[in-house]
Amino acid sequence: MRHRPSPSDEQQHHSDDLFRARLDQIIRSDHPLVRLADAMPWESIVEQVADLLPPTPEGAGRASLPVRMMVGLLYMKYAYNLSDDQVLERWLESPYMQYFTGEVYFQHELPCDPSSLTRWRNRLDEPGAEELLAQTIEAAKTLKAIRPRELRVVSIDTTVQEKNIAYPTDSRLLEVARSKLAEQAAEAGIKLRQSYARTGPRLNRQAGRYAHARQYKRMRRVIKRQRIIVGRLLRDIDRKATPEQMAQLAETMHRARRLKEQKTKSKSKLYAFYAPEVECISKGKARQPYEFGVKASFAVTAHKGLIVGARSFPGNPYDGDTLAEQFEQTAILADTPMKTALVDLGYRGQEVEDIRILHRGKPKRMKKAEKRLLKRRQAVEPSIGHLKADHRMRRTFLKGALGDAMNPILAAAGFNIRWLVIFWRRILSAVLRLLDQGGIDARSDLASAAA
């Protein structure tokens, strides 16, 4: 696929401009983002990611945006918990972000529209997101921030990645189904006998009031009335729609019929009209018994806290059944075979060939060294907390099942970028301490000492 070259790769930008100062002349060379930008394997990233993007025939419009710029924007978006609009606004103000994405001179205009970042991310797909995560692990090994043998011991746990939906109640879902049926029937040119445009919202409000007052018999009567209304609209459309109109309304009618027929104990329930992939997951939390989204699993190095595996598991599988697939992904991304996995009791009874699985379920059979190592199992918990609080894992704003699959991987990549930035900041602070102890002017000689 044709891509525009990054400004840092173009020959005309290798020489100085008489009227503009280069970014590397106006920023601090010891800044963590600058050090990280210089250490990242950008040529490998561009080559690998470009091969994963869908092909476009020659001559089909202008070339795509530079791969390095789009990859850098995605890294910054998830590293600093920003939306598509916010990361572009921050990029416009920060020379360090511009340097990280491959710019040579300070830019005063946005590099692209926010919607371009959304479309590029959709083209990237899940394998491309995994490649971005793998490159952050490779950068950590290149910088010697983590040793290869530390990648062989990982702590694994699952969490729920919630979808950005309203809390699913029968009354609200039935009202959404009614309004959507009436709206799409009007767009298709079907004249309904009655759309219940006034009755539907009134019943929805009434059910909410009865639920608040704990008048559950009245609430159930109102919900029954809402089911009857949705059924009437479905039958009215069935009678009046032509085959072409039925094909146009097939998906909407299928979801509305599911909402009308599902009961409390029904399996494969629909929890969001616009997001049928959402599942109800119970993780045993007293403060939040049920969460609505998809299960996600993470593998974190036991001693350094670098994320080396992240993936989602639709269908709400048992935690132990996700272990083999998580090992497979982790071994590929880290390019290192796993030796030991530290897990909780949700993984009991699982055995994987050539991998030692440690949990506290059999303490009498464990050696003292294994018991000491098992204390590092909890290292995954704060990492998951930071992913949710600081890296866009609290709620998934990406659309569909593809968004559920990509979001945990990109969040893990953003986490690793922040991890590397903190690593460089610690190195620089250590250099400052050494310079101060030696009686050297730290501010003047910091750049050369860091190099």
mmCIF file with all atom_site columns, N, CA, C and O in Angstrom, residues 23-51:
data_model
loop_
_atom_site.group_PDB
_atom_site.id
_atom_site.type_symbol
_atom_site.label_atom_id
_atom_site.label_alt_id
_atom_site.label_comp_id
_atom_site.label_asym_id
_atom_site.label_entity_id
_atom_site.label_seq_id
_atom_site.pdbx_PDB_ins_code
_atom_site.Cartn_x
_atom_site.Cartn_y
_atom_site.Cartn_z
_atom_site.occupancy
_atom_site.B_iso_or_equiv
_atom_site.pdbx_formal_charge
_atom_site.auth_seq_id
_atom_site.auth_comp_id
_atom_site.auth_asym_id
_atom_site.auth_atom_id
_atom_site.pdbx_PDB_model_num
ATOM 1   N N  . LEU A 1 23 ? 13.292 20.831 15.294 1.00 0.00 ? 23 LEU A N  1
ATOM 2   C CA . LEU A 1 23 ? 12.781 20.451 16.612 1.00 0.00 ? 23 LEU A CA 1
ATOM 3   C C  . LEU A 1 23 ? 13.897 20.001 17.542 1.00 0.00 ? 23 LEU A C  1
ATOM 4   O O  . LEU A 1 23 ? 13.885 20.303 18.735 1.00 0.00 ? 23 LEU A O  1
ATOM 5   N N  . ASP A 1 24 ? 14.890 19.271 17.001 1.00 0.00 ? 24 ASP A N  1
ATOM 6   C CA . ASP A 1 24 ? 15.966 18.796 17.870 1.00 0.00 ? 24 ASP A CA 1
ATOM 7   C C  . ASP A 1 24 ? 16.872 19.922 18.358 1.00 0.00 ? 24 ASP A C  1
ATOM 8   O O  . ASP A 1 24 ? 17.732 19.703 19.206 1.00 0.00 ? 24 ASP A O  1
ATOM 9   N N  . GLN A 1 25 ? 16.660 21.143 17.813 1.00 0.00 ? 25 GLN A N  1
ATOM 10  C CA . GLN A 1 25 ? 17.428 22.288 18.282 1.00 0.00 ? 25 GLN A CA 1
ATOM 11  C C  . GLN A 1 25 ? 16.689 23.109 19.329 1.00 0.00 ? 25 GLN A C  1
ATOM 12  O O  . GLN A 1 25 ? 17.297 23.956 19.992 1.00 0.00 ? 25 GLN A O  1
ATOM 13  N N  . ILE A 1 26 ? 15.389 22.886 19.492 1.00 0.00 ? 26 ILE A N  1
ATOM 14  C CA . ILE A 1 26 ? 14.603 23.704 20.431 1.00 0.00 ? 26 ILE A CA 1
ATOM 15  C C  . ILE A 1 26 ? 14.042 22.888 21.586 1.00 0.00 ? 26 ILE A C  1
ATOM 16  O O  . ILE A 1 26 ? 13.396 23.454 22.465 1.00 0.00 ? 26 ILE A O  1
ATOM 17  N N  . ILE A 1 27 ? 14.263 21.578 21.584 1.00 0.00 ? 27 ILE A N  1
ATOM 18  C CA . ILE A 1 27 ? 13.772 20.745 22.682 1.00 0.00 ? 27 ILE A CA 1
ATOM 19  C C  . ILE A 1 27 ? 14.956 20.161 23.442 1.00 0.00 ? 27 ILE A C  1
ATOM 20  O O  . ILE A 1 27 ? 16.079 20.142 22.938 1.00 0.00 ? 27 ILE A O  1
ATOM 21  N N  . ARG A 1 28 ? 14.692 19.672 24.624 1.00 0.00 ? 28 ARG A N  1
ATOM 22  C CA . ARG A 1 28 ? 15.742 19.072 25.439 1.00 0.00 ? 28 ARG A CA 1
ATOM 23  C C  . ARG A 1 28 ? 16.017 17.653 24.965 1.00 0.00 ? 28 ARG A C  1
ATOM 24  O O  . ARG A 1 28 ? 15.097 16.838 24.852 1.00 0.00 ? 28 ARG A O  1
ATOM 25  N N  . SER A 1 29 ? 17.262 17.352 24.718 1.00 0.00 ? 29 SER A N  1
ATOM 26  C CA . SER A 1 29 ? 17.611 16.019 24.227 1.00 0.00 ? 29 SER A CA 1
ATOM 27  C C  . SER A 1 29 ? 17.517 14.959 25.307 1.00 0.00 ? 29 SER A C  1
ATOM 28  O O  . SER A 1 29 ? 17.511 13.762 25.006 1.00 0.00 ? 29 SER A O  1
ATOM 29  N N  . ASP A 1 30 ? 17.442 15.375 26.589 1.00 0.00 ? 30 ASP A N  1
ATOM 30  C CA . ASP A 1 30 ? 17.356 14.401 27.658 1.00 0.00 ? 30 ASP A CA 1
ATOM 31  C C  . ASP A 1 30 ? 15.916 14.138 28.091 1.00 0.00 ? 30 ASP A C  1
ATOM 32  O O  . ASP A 1 30 ? 15.686 13.421 29.068 1.00 0.00 ? 30 ASP A O  1
ATOM 33  N N  . HIS A 1 31 ? 14.944 14.697 27.390 1.00 0.00 ? 31 HIS A N  1
ATOM 34  C CA . HIS A 1 31 ? 13.533 14.446 27.727 1.00 0.00 ? 31 HIS A CA 1
ATOM 35  C C  . HIS A 1 31 ? 13.196 12.978 27.448 1.00 0.00 ? 31 HIS A C  1
ATOM 36  O O  . HIS A 1 31 ? 13.643 12.408 26.443 1.00 0.00 ? 31 HIS A O  1
ATOM 37  N N  . PRO A 1 32 ? 12.429 12.325 28.337 1.00 0.00 ? 32 PRO A N  1
ATOM 38  C CA . PRO A 1 32 ? 12.135 10.889 28.137 1.00 0.00 ? 32 PRO A CA 1
ATOM 39  C C  . PRO A 1 32 ? 11.493 10.567 26.791 1.00 0.00 ? 32 PRO A C  1
ATOM 40  O O  . PRO A 1 32 ? 11.826 9.547  26.183 1.00 0.00 ? 32 PRO A O  1
ATOM 41  N N  . LEU A 1 33 ? 10.603 11.434 26.291 1.00 0.00 ? 33 LEU A N  1
ATOM 42  C CA . LEU A 1 33 ? 9.981  11.151 24.995 1.00 0.00 ? 33 LEU A CA 1
ATOM 43  C C  . LEU A 1 33 ? 10.999 11.235 23.864 1.00 0.00 ? 33 LEU A C  1
ATOM 44  O O  . LEU A 1 33 ? 10.913 10.474 22.885 1.00 0.00 ? 33 LEU A O  1
ATOM 45  N N  . VAL A 1 34 ? 11.945 12.146 23.982 1.00 0.00 ? 34 VAL A N  1
ATOM 46  C CA . VAL A 1 34 ? 12.986 12.258 22.956 1.00 0.00 ? 34 VAL A CA 1
ATOM 47  C C  . VAL A 1 34 ? 13.868 11.022 22.974 1.00 0.00 ? 34 VAL A C  1
ATOM 48  O O  . VAL A 1 34 ? 14.191 10.443 21.926 1.00 0.00 ? 34 VAL A O  1
ATOM 49  N N  . ARG A 1 35 ? 14.305 10.610 24.168 1.00 0.00 ? 35 ARG A N  1
ATOM 50  C CA . ARG A 1 35 ? 15.142 9.410  24.282 1.00 0.00 ? 35 ARG A CA 1
ATOM 51  C C  . ARG A 1 35 ? 14.403 8.183  23.771 1.00 0.00 ? 35 ARG A C  1
ATOM 52  O O  . ARG A 1 35 ? 14.971 7.323  23.094 1.00 0.00 ? 35 ARG A O  1
ATOM 53  N N  . LEU A 1 36 ? 13.102 8.096  24.101 1.00 0.00 ? 36 LEU A N  1
ATOM 54  C CA . LEU A 1 36 ? 12.318 6.946  23.656 1.00 0.00 ? 36 LEU A CA 1
ATOM 55  C C  . LEU A 1 36 ? 12.119 6.968  22.142 1.00 0.00 ? 36 LEU A C  1
ATOM 56  O O  . LEU A 1 36 ? 12.195 5.923  21.482 1.00 0.00 ? 36 LEU A O  1
ATOM 57  N N  . ALA A 1 37 ? 11.886 8.160  21.575 1.00 0.00 ? 37 ALA A N  1
ATOM 58  C CA . ALA A 1 37 ? 11.718 8.264  20.123 1.00 0.00 ? 37 ALA A CA 1
ATOM 59  C C  . ALA A 1 37 ? 12.978 7.826  19.394 1.00 0.00 ? 37 ALA A C  1
ATOM 60  O O  . ALA A 1 37 ? 12.913 7.188  18.337 1.00 0.00 ? 37 ALA A O  1
ATOM 61  N N  . ASP A 1 38 ? 14.138 8.164  19.944 1.00 0.00 ? 38 ASP A N  1
ATOM 62  C CA . ASP A 1 38 ? 15.396 7.764  19.314 1.00 0.00 ? 38 ASP A CA 1
ATOM 63  C C  . ASP A 1 38 ? 15.657 6.266  19.462 1.00 0.00 ? 38 ASP A C  1
ATOM 64  O O  . ASP A 1 38 ? 16.381 5.682  18.644 1.00 0.00 ? 38 ASP A O  1
ATOM 65  N N  . ALA A 1 39 ? 15.106 5.657  20.509 1.00 0.00 ? 39 ALA A N  1
ATOM 66  C CA . ALA A 1 39 ? 15.376 4.238  20.763 1.00 0.00 ? 39 ALA A CA 1
ATOM 67  C C  . ALA A 1 39 ? 14.361 3.306  20.103 1.00 0.00 ? 39 ALA A C  1
ATOM 68  O O  . ALA A 1 39 ? 14.643 2.115  19.941 1.00 0.00 ? 39 ALA A O  1
ATOM 69  N N  . MET A 1 40 ? 13.187 3.824  19.735 1.00 0.00 ? 40 MET A N  1
ATOM 70  C CA . MET A 1 40 ? 12.155 2.960  19.147 1.00 0.00 ? 40 MET A CA 1
ATOM 71  C C  . MET A 1 40 ? 12.593 2.474  17.767 1.00 0.00 ? 40 MET A C  1
ATOM 72  O O  . MET A 1 40 ? 13.158 3.235  16.980 1.00 0.00 ? 40 MET A O  1
ATOM 73  N N  . PRO A 1 41 ? 12.328 1.215  17.422 1.00 0.00 ? 41 PRO A N  1
ATOM 74  C CA . PRO A 1 41 ? 12.697 0.677  16.099 1.00 0.00 ? 41 PRO A CA 1
ATOM 75  C C  . PRO A 1 41 ? 11.685 1.096  15.033 1.00 0.00 ? 41 PRO A C  1
ATOM 76  O O  . PRO A 1 41 ? 10.895 0.274  14.542 1.00 0.00 ? 41 PRO A O  1
ATOM 77  N N  . TRP A 1 42 ? 11.712 2.360  14.635 1.00 0.00 ? 42 TRP A N  1
ATOM 78  C CA . TRP A 1 42 ? 10.677 2.878  13.742 1.00 0.00 ? 42 TRP A CA 1
ATOM 79  C C  . TRP A 1 42 ? 10.704 2.209  12.376 1.00 0.00 ? 42 TRP A C  1
ATOM 80  O O  . TRP A 1 42 ? 9.645  1.972  11.780 1.00 0.00 ? 42 TRP A O  1
ATOM 81  N N  . GLU A 1 43 ? 11.868 1.917  11.850 1.00 0.00 ? 43 GLU A N  1
ATOM 82  C CA . GLU A 1 43 ? 11.925 1.271  10.531 1.00 0.00 ? 43 GLU A CA 1
ATOM 83  C C  . GLU A 1 43 ? 11.233 -0.083 10.569 1.00 0.00 ? 43 GLU A C  1
ATOM 84  O O  . GLU A 1 43 ? 10.479 -0.442 9.656  1.00 0.00 ? 43 GLU A O  1
ATOM 85  N N  . SER A 1 44 ? 11.481 -0.850 11.629 1.00 0.00 ? 44 SER A N  1
ATOM 86  C CA . SER A 1 44 ? 10.829 -2.153 11.762 1.00 0.00 ? 44 SER A CA 1
ATOM 87  C C  . SER A 1 44 ? 9.328  -2.001 11.952 1.00 0.00 ? 44 SER A C  1
ATOM 88  O O  . SER A 1 44 ? 8.533  -2.752 11.380 1.00 0.00 ? 44 SER A O  1
ATOM 89  N N  . ILE A 1 45 ? 8.917  -0.995 12.743 1.00 0.00 ? 45 ILE A N  1
ATOM 90  C CA . ILE A 1 45 ? 7.485  -0.776 12.976 1.00 0.00 ? 45 ILE A CA 1
ATOM 91  C C  . ILE A 1 45 ? 6.783  -0.430 11.675 1.00 0.00 ? 45 ILE A C  1
ATOM 92  O O  . ILE A 1 45 ? 5.741  -0.994 11.339 1.00 0.00 ? 45 ILE A O  1
ATOM 93  N N  . VAL A 1 46 ? 7.364  0.514  10.921 1.00 0.00 ? 46 VAL A N  1
ATOM 94  C CA . VAL A 1 46 ? 6.731  0.928  9.657  1.00 0.00 ? 46 VAL A CA 1
ATOM 95  C C  . VAL A 1 46 ? 6.656  -0.240 8.690  1.00 0.00 ? 46 VAL A C  1
ATOM 96  O O  . VAL A 1 46 ? 5.623  -0.461 8.029  1.00 0.00 ? 46 VAL A O  1
ATOM 97  N N  . GLU A 1 47 ? 7.715  -1.022 8.597  1.00 0.00 ? 47 GLU A N  1
ATOM 98  C CA . GLU A 1 47 ? 7.728  -2.158 7.670  1.00 0.00 ? 47 GLU A CA 1
ATOM 99  C C  . GLU A 1 47 ? 6.696  -3.208 8.054  1.00 0.00 ? 47 GLU A C  1
ATOM 100 O O  . GLU A 1 47 ? 5.939  -3.695 7.206  1.00 0.00 ? 47 GLU A O  1
ATOM 101 N N  . GLN A 1 48 ? 6.645  -3.568 9.357  1.00 0.00 ? 48 GLN A N  1
ATOM 102 C CA . GLN A 1 48 ? 5.723  -4.611 9.800  1.00 0.00 ? 48 GLN A CA 1
ATOM 103 C C  . GLN A 1 48 ? 4.268  -4.160 9.691  1.00 0.00 ? 48 GLN A C  1
ATOM 104 O O  . GLN A 1 48 ? 3.402  -4.910 9.251  1.00 0.00 ? 48 GLN A O  1
ATOM 105 N N  . VAL A 1 49 ? 3.982  -2.933 10.118 1.00 0.00 ? 49 VAL A N  1
ATOM 106 C CA . VAL A 1 49 ? 2.605  -2.441 10.107 1.00 0.00 ? 49 VAL A CA 1
ATOM 107 C C  . VAL A 1 49 ? 2.125  -2.228 8.677  1.00 0.00 ? 49 VAL A C  1
ATOM 108 O O  . VAL A 1 49 ? 0.978  -2.541 8.343  1.00 0.00 ? 49 VAL A O  1
ATOM 109 N N  . ALA A 1 50 ? 2.979  -1.716 7.796  1.00 0.00 ? 50 ALA A N  1
ATOM 110 C CA . ALA A 1 50 ? 2.577  -1.495 6.402  1.00 0.00 ? 50 ALA A CA 1
ATOM 111 C C  . ALA A 1 50 ? 2.202  -2.800 5.720  1.00 0.00 ? 50 ALA A C  1
ATOM 112 O O  . ALA A 1 50 ? 1.294  -2.837 4.878  1.00 0.00 ? 50 ALA A O  1
ATOM 113 N N  . ASP A 1 51 ? 2.876  -3.894 6.071  1.00 0.00 ? 51 ASP A N  1
ATOM 114 C CA . ASP A 1 51 ? 2.535  -5.190 5.481  1.00 0.00 ? 51 ASP A CA 1
ATOM 115 C C  . ASP A 1 51 ? 1.195  -5.713 5.968  1.00 0.00 ? 51 ASP A C  1
ATOM 116 O O  . ASP A 1 51 ? 0.545  -6.508 5.279  1.00 0.00 ? 51 ASP A O  1
#
